[in-house]
Coordinates of C-alpha atoms and ligand atoms in Angstrom, one line a residue:
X258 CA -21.7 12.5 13.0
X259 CA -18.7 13.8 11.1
X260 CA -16.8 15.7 14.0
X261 CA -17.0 12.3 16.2
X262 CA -15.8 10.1 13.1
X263 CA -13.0 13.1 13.0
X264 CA -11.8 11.9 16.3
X265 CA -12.3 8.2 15.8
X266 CA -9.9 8.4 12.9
X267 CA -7.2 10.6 15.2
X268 CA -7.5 7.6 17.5
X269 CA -7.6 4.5 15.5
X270 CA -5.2 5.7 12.7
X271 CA -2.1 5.0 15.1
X272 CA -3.2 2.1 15.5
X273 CA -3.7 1.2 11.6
X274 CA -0.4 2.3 11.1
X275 CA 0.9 -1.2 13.0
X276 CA -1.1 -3.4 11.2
X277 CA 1.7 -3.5 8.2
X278 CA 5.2 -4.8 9.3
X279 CA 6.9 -4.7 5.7
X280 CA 6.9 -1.9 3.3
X281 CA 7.6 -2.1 -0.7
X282 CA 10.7 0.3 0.2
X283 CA 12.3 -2.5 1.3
X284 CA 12.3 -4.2 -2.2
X285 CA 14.6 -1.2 -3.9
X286 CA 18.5 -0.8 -3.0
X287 CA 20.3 1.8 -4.0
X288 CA 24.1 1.1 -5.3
X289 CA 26.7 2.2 -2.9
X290 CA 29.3 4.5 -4.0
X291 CA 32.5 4.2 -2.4
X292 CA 34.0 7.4 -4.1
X293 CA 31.4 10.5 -4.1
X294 CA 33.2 13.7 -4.2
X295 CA 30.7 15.5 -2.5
X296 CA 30.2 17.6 1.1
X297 CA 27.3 17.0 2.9
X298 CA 27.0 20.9 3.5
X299 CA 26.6 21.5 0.0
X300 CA 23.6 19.4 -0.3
X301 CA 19.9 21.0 -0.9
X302 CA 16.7 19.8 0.2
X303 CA 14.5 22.5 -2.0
X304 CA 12.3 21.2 -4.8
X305 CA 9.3 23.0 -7.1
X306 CA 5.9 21.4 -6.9
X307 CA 3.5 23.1 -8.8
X308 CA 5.8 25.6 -9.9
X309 CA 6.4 26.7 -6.3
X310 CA 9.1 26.4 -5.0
X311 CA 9.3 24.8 -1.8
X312 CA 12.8 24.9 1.2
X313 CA 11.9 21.3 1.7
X314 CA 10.1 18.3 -0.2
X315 CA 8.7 17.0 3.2
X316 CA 4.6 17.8 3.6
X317 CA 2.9 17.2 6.8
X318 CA -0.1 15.2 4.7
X319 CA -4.1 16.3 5.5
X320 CA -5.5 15.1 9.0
X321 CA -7.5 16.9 10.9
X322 CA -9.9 20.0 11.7
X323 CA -13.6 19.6 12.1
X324 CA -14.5 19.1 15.5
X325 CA -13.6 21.4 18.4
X326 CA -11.3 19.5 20.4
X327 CA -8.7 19.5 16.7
X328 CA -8.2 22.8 17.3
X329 CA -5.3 22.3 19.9
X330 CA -3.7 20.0 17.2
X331 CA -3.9 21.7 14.1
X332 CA -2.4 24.5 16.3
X333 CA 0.3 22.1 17.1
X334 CA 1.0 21.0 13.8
X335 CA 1.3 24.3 12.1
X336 CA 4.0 25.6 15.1
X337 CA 6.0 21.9 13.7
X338 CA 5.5 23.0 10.2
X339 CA 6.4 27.1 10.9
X340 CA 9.5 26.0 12.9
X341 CA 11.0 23.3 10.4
X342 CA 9.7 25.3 7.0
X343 CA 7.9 21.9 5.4
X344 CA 4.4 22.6 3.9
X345 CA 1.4 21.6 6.0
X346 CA -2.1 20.6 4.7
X347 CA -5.7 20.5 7.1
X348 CA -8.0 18.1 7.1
X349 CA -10.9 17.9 4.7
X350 CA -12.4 21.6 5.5
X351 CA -16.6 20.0 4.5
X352 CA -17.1 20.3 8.4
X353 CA -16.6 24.0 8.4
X354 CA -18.0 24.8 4.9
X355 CA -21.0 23.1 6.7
X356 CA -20.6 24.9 10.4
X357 CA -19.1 28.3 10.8
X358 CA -18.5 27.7 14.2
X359 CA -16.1 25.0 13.3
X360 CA -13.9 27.6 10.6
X361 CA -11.7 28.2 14.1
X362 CA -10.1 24.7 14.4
X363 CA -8.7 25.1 10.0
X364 CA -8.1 28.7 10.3
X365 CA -5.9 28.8 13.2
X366 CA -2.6 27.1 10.9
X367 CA -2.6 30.1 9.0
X368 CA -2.8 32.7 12.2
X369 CA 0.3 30.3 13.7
X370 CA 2.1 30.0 10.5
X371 CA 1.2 33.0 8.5
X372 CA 3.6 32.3 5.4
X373 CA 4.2 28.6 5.4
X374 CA 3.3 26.9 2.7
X375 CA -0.4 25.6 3.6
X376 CA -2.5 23.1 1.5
X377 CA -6.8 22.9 1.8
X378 CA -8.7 19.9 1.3
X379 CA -11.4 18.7 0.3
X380 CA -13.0 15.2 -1.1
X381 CA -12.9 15.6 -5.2
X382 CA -16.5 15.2 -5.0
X383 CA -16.5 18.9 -4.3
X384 CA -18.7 21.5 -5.9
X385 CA -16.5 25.0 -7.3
X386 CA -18.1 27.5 -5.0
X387 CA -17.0 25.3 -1.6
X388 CA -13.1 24.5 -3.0
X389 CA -13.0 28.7 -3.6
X390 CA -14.1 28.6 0.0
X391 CA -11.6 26.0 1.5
X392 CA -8.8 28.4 -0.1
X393 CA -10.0 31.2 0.6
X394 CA -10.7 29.8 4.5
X395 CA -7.1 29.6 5.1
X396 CA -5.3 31.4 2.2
X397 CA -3.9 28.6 0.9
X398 CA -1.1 28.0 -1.2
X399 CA -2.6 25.2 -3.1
X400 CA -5.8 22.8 -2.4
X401 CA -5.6 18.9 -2.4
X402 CA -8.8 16.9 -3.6
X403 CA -8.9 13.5 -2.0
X404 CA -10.4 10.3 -3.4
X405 CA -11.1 8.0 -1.2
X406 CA -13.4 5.6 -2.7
X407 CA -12.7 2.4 -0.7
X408 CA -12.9 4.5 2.8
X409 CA -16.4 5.3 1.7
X410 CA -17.2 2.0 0.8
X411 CA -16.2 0.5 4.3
X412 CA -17.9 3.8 6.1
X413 CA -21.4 2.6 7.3
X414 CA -22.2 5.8 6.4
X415 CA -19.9 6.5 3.7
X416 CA -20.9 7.6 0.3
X417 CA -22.2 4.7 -2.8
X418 CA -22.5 6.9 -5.9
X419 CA -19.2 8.1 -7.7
X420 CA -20.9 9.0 -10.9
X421 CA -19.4 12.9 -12.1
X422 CA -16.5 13.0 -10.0
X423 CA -14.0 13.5 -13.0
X424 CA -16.1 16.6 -14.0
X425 CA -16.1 18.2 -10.7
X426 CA -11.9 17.7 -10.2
X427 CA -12.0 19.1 -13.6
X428 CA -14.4 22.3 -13.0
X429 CA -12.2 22.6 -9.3
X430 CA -9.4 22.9 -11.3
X431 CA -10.6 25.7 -13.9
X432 CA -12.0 28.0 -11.4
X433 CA -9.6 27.9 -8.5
X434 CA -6.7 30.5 -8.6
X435 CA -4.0 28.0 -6.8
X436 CA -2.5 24.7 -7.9
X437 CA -4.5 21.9 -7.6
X438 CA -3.2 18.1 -6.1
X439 CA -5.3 15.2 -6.5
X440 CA -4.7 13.0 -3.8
X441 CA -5.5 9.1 -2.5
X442 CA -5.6 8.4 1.0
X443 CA -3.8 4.8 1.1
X444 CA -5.0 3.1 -1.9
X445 CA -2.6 4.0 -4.3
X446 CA -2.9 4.9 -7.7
X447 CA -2.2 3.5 -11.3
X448 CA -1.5 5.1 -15.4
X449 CA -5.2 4.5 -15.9
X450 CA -5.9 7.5 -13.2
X451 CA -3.2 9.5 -13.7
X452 CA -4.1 9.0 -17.8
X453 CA -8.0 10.4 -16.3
X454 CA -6.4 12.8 -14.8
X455 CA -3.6 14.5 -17.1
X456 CA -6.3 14.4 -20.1
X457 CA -8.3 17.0 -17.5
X458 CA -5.3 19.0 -16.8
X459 CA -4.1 17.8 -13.2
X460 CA -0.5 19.2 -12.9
X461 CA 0.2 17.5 -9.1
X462 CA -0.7 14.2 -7.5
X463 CA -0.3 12.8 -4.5
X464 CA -0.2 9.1 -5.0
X465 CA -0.9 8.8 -1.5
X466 CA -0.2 4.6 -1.2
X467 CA -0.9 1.5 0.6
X468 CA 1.3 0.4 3.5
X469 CA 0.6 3.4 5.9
X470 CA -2.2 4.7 7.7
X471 CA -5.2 2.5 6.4
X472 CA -8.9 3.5 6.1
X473 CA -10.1 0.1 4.6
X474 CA -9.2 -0.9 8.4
X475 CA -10.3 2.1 10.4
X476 CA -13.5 2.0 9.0
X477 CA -14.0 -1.6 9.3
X478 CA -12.9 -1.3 12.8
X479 CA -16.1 1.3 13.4
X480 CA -18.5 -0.9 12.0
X481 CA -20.4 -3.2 14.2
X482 CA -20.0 -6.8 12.5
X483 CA -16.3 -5.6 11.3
X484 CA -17.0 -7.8 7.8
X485 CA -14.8 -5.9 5.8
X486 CA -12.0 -7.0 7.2
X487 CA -10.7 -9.3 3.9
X488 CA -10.1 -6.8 1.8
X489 CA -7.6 -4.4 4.3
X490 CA -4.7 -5.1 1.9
X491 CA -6.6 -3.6 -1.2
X492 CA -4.4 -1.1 -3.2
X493 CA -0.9 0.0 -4.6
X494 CA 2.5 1.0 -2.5
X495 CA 3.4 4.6 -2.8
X496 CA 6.4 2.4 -4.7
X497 CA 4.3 1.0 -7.1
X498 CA 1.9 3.8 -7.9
X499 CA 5.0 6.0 -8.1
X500 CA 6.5 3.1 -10.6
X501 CA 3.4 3.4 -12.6
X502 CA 3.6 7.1 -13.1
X503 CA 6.8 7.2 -15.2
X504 CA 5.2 7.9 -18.7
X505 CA 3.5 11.0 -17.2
X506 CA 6.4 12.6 -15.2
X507 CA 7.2 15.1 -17.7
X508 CA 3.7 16.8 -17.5
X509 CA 2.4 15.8 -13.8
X510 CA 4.5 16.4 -10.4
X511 CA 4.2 13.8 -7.9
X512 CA 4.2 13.5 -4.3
X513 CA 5.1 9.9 -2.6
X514 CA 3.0 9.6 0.5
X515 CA 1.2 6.7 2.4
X516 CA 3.4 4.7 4.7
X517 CA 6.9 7.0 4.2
X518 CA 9.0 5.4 7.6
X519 CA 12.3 7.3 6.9
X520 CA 14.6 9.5 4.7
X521 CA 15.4 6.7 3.1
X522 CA 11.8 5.9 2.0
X523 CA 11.4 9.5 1.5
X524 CA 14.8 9.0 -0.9
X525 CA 13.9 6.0 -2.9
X526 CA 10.2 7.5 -3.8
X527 CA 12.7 10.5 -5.3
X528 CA 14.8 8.0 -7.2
X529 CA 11.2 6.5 -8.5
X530 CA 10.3 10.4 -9.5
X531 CA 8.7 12.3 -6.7
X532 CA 9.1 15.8 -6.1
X533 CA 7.9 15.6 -2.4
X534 CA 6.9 13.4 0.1
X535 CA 4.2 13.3 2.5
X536 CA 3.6 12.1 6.0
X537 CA 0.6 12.2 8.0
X538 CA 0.4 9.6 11.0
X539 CA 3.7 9.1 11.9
X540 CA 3.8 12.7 12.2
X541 CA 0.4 12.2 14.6
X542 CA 2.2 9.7 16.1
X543 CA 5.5 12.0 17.5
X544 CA 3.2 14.5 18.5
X545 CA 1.3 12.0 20.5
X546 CA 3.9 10.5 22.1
X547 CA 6.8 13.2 22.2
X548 CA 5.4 16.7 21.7
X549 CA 6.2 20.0 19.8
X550 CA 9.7 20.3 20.4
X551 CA 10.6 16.2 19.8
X552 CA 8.6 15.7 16.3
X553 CA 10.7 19.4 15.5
X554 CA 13.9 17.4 16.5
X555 CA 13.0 14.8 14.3
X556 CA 12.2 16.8 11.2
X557 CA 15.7 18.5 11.1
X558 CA 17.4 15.3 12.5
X559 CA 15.7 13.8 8.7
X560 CA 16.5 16.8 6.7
X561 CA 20.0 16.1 7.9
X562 CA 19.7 12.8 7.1
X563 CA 18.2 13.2 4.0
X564 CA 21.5 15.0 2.8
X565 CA 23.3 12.3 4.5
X566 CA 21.9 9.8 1.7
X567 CA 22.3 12.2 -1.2
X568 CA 26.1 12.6 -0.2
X569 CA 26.6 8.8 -0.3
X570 CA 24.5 9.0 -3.9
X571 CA 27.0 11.2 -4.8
X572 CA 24.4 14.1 -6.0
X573 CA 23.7 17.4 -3.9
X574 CA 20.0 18.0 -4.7
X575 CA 17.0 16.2 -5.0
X576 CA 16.1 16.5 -8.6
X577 CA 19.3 14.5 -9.1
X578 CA 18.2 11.4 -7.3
X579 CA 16.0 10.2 -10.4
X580 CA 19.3 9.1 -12.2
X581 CA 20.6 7.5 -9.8
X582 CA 20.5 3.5 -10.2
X583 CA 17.8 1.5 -8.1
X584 CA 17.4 -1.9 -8.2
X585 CA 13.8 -3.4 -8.1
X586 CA 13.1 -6.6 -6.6
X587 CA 10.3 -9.0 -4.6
X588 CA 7.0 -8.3 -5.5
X589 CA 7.5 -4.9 -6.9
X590 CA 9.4 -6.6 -9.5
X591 CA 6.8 -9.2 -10.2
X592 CA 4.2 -6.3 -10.6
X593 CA 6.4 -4.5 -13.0
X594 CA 6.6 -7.6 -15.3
X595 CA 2.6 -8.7 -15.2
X596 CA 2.1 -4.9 -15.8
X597 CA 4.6 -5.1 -18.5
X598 CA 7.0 -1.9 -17.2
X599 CA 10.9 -2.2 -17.8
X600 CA 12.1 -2.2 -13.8
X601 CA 15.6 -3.0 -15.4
X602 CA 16.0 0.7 -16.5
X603 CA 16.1 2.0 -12.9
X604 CA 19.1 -0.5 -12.5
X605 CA 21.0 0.6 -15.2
X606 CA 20.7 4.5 -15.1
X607 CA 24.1 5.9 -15.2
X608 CA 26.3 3.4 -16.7
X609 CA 26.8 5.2 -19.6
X610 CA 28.4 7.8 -18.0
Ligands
LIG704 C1 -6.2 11.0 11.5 C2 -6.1 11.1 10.0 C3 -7.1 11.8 9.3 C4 -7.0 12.0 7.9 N1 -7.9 12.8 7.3 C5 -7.7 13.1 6.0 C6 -8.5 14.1 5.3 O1 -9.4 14.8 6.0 N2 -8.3 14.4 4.0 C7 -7.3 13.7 3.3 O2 -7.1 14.0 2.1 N3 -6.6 12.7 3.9 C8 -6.8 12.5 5.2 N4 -6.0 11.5 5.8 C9 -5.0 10.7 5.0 C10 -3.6 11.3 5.0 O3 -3.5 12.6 4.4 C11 -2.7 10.3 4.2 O4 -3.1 10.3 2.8 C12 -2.7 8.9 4.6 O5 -2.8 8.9 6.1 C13 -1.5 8.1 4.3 O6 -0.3 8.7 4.8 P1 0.4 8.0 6.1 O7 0.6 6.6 5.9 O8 1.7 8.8 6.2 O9 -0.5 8.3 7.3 C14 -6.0 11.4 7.2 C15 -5.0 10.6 7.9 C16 -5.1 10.5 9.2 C17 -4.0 9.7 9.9

């Protein structure tokens, strides 16, 4: 049952990814500068989640593993990630925790890409003994913990009790010897979680948003009567959820993922405070459609670009793009009022200067 709904969600997640045509991005424009004094080859793309320290901020986001035909992509996936130095995470590892014979189709990122960065993964409602396995499966550098509580909702046969799930993120997170990222799938997240989750010690999120890949769809789409159709737009934008996590910045690293198009999406979740950005199906989707060597193109053609739009910021690195100014408007805006946050304070950083 779980290696075929492994390879109905390789197949119907390019196809979720069209169901959106607009994206929260578009509600936030930078200020052009006409007057930068900066060189484009001066730029750097290298950020610290975690506290390690990472050549790029861009993460090839959890996918796949679990059934034998994933082998030949996870294969191709880590040669992508070992060629353009971005960190790479696997699919929820459960499948092989649960059949050895399946270990093969994780394991092989780390024999292709023996010192890339390489994240685990596994659903937060993980026991201790199987995340030390996970890391230890693959050597990982760090392990992400997914929530996914609306996926399992939808799934027919998807999970209904969520009772003890902050305890187990929280015992995860005490035993394991790497850092630790709780993730969302494409839901989103809000200060309510990440309050949850700083007050047990969670140091890296993944805010993993609404407007990408969307399991509330896939699912629904693999169940018979398809009558959960009304409620595909539940959720948060990576925007939003990133907007929401101001007040815990200082403590908590984040990661802007779920629906990234572009460098400048990738740019504008740094202005909102991210220290990395994930992608997972658009990443599918080059290697679908173009191969190995085309998705590399792409990834250095956007690391390019990404110093393209620093230059025009007039900054160099990304840790500089959080003071740049960023005006919020459209329904982001609206959101930030109801919710009470001061959008206006993106606008006006760096007038004073
Ligand atoms: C085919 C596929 C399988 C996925 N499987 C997992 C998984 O096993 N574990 C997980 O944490 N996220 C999984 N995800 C979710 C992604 O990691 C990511 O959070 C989500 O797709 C949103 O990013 P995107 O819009 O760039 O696709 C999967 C995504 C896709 C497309």
């Amino acid at each position: 049952m779980r290696e075929k709904r492994k390879l109905d969600h390789l197949k119907l997640a390019l196809q979720s990814n069209t169901q959106s045509n607009s994206s929260s991005f578009d509600e936030l424009h930078f200020v052009h500068r006409s007057l930068p004094e900066k060189n484009v080859q001066e730029s750097t793309l290298s950020t610290k989640i975690g506290g390690q320290q990472l050549n790029s901020p861009l993460i090839i986001n959890a996918m796949t593993g679990g059934a034998f035909s994933t082998e030949k992509v996870n294969h191709d996936l880590a040669v992508i990630a070992s060629e353009t130095g971005i960190a790479l995470a696997v699919g929820s590892q459960k499948a092989a925790l649960r059949n050895k014979e399946l270990i093969r189709t994780y394991q092989i990122v780390r024999e292709v890409n023996s010192k890339g960065p390489i994240f685990a993964n596994l659903s937060a409602d993980s026991h201790v003994e199987d995340a030390m396995n996970a890391i230890d499966m693959i050597q990982a550098d760090m392990l992400q913990l997914h929530l996914n509580i609306p996926q399992e909702l939808v799934m027919p046969e998807g999970d209904r009790n969520f009772n003890g799930i902050i305890d187990k993120i929280h015992r995860i997170k005490e035993a394991v010897s790497v850092p630790v990222i709780v993730k969302e799938v494409g839901f989103g997240m809000c200060q309510e979680t990440y309050k949850v989750l700083n007050d047990i010690g969670i140091e890296i999120i993944d805010v993993g948003g609404k407007g990408g890949t969307n399991f509330v769809w896939i699912e629904n789409e693999r169940r018979e009567a398809k009558d959960f159709d009304f409620i595909k737009n539940w959720g948060q934008s990576a925007a939003l959820s990133l907007i929401e996590s101001s007040a815990y910045q200082d403590k908590i690293d984040f990661i802007s993922s779920g629906g990234i198009r572009n460098p400048l999406d990738m740019v504008k979740s740094f202005a909102l405070g991210a220290k990395g950005v994930g992608l997972a199906s658009p990443i599918l989707a080059l290697l679908k459609e173009h191969g190995i060597e085309k998705t590399i193109d792409q990834i250095h053609n956007w690391h390019d670009q990404l110093k393209s739009i620093l230059t025009m910021l007039g900054i160099s690195c990304i840790e500089d793009v959080i003071g740049t100014p960023l005006i919020i408007g459209g329904t982001t805006k609206e959101w930030c009022e109801c919710r009470d946050i001061d959008y206006k304070v993106y606008a006006k950083r760096g007038l004073s200067e």
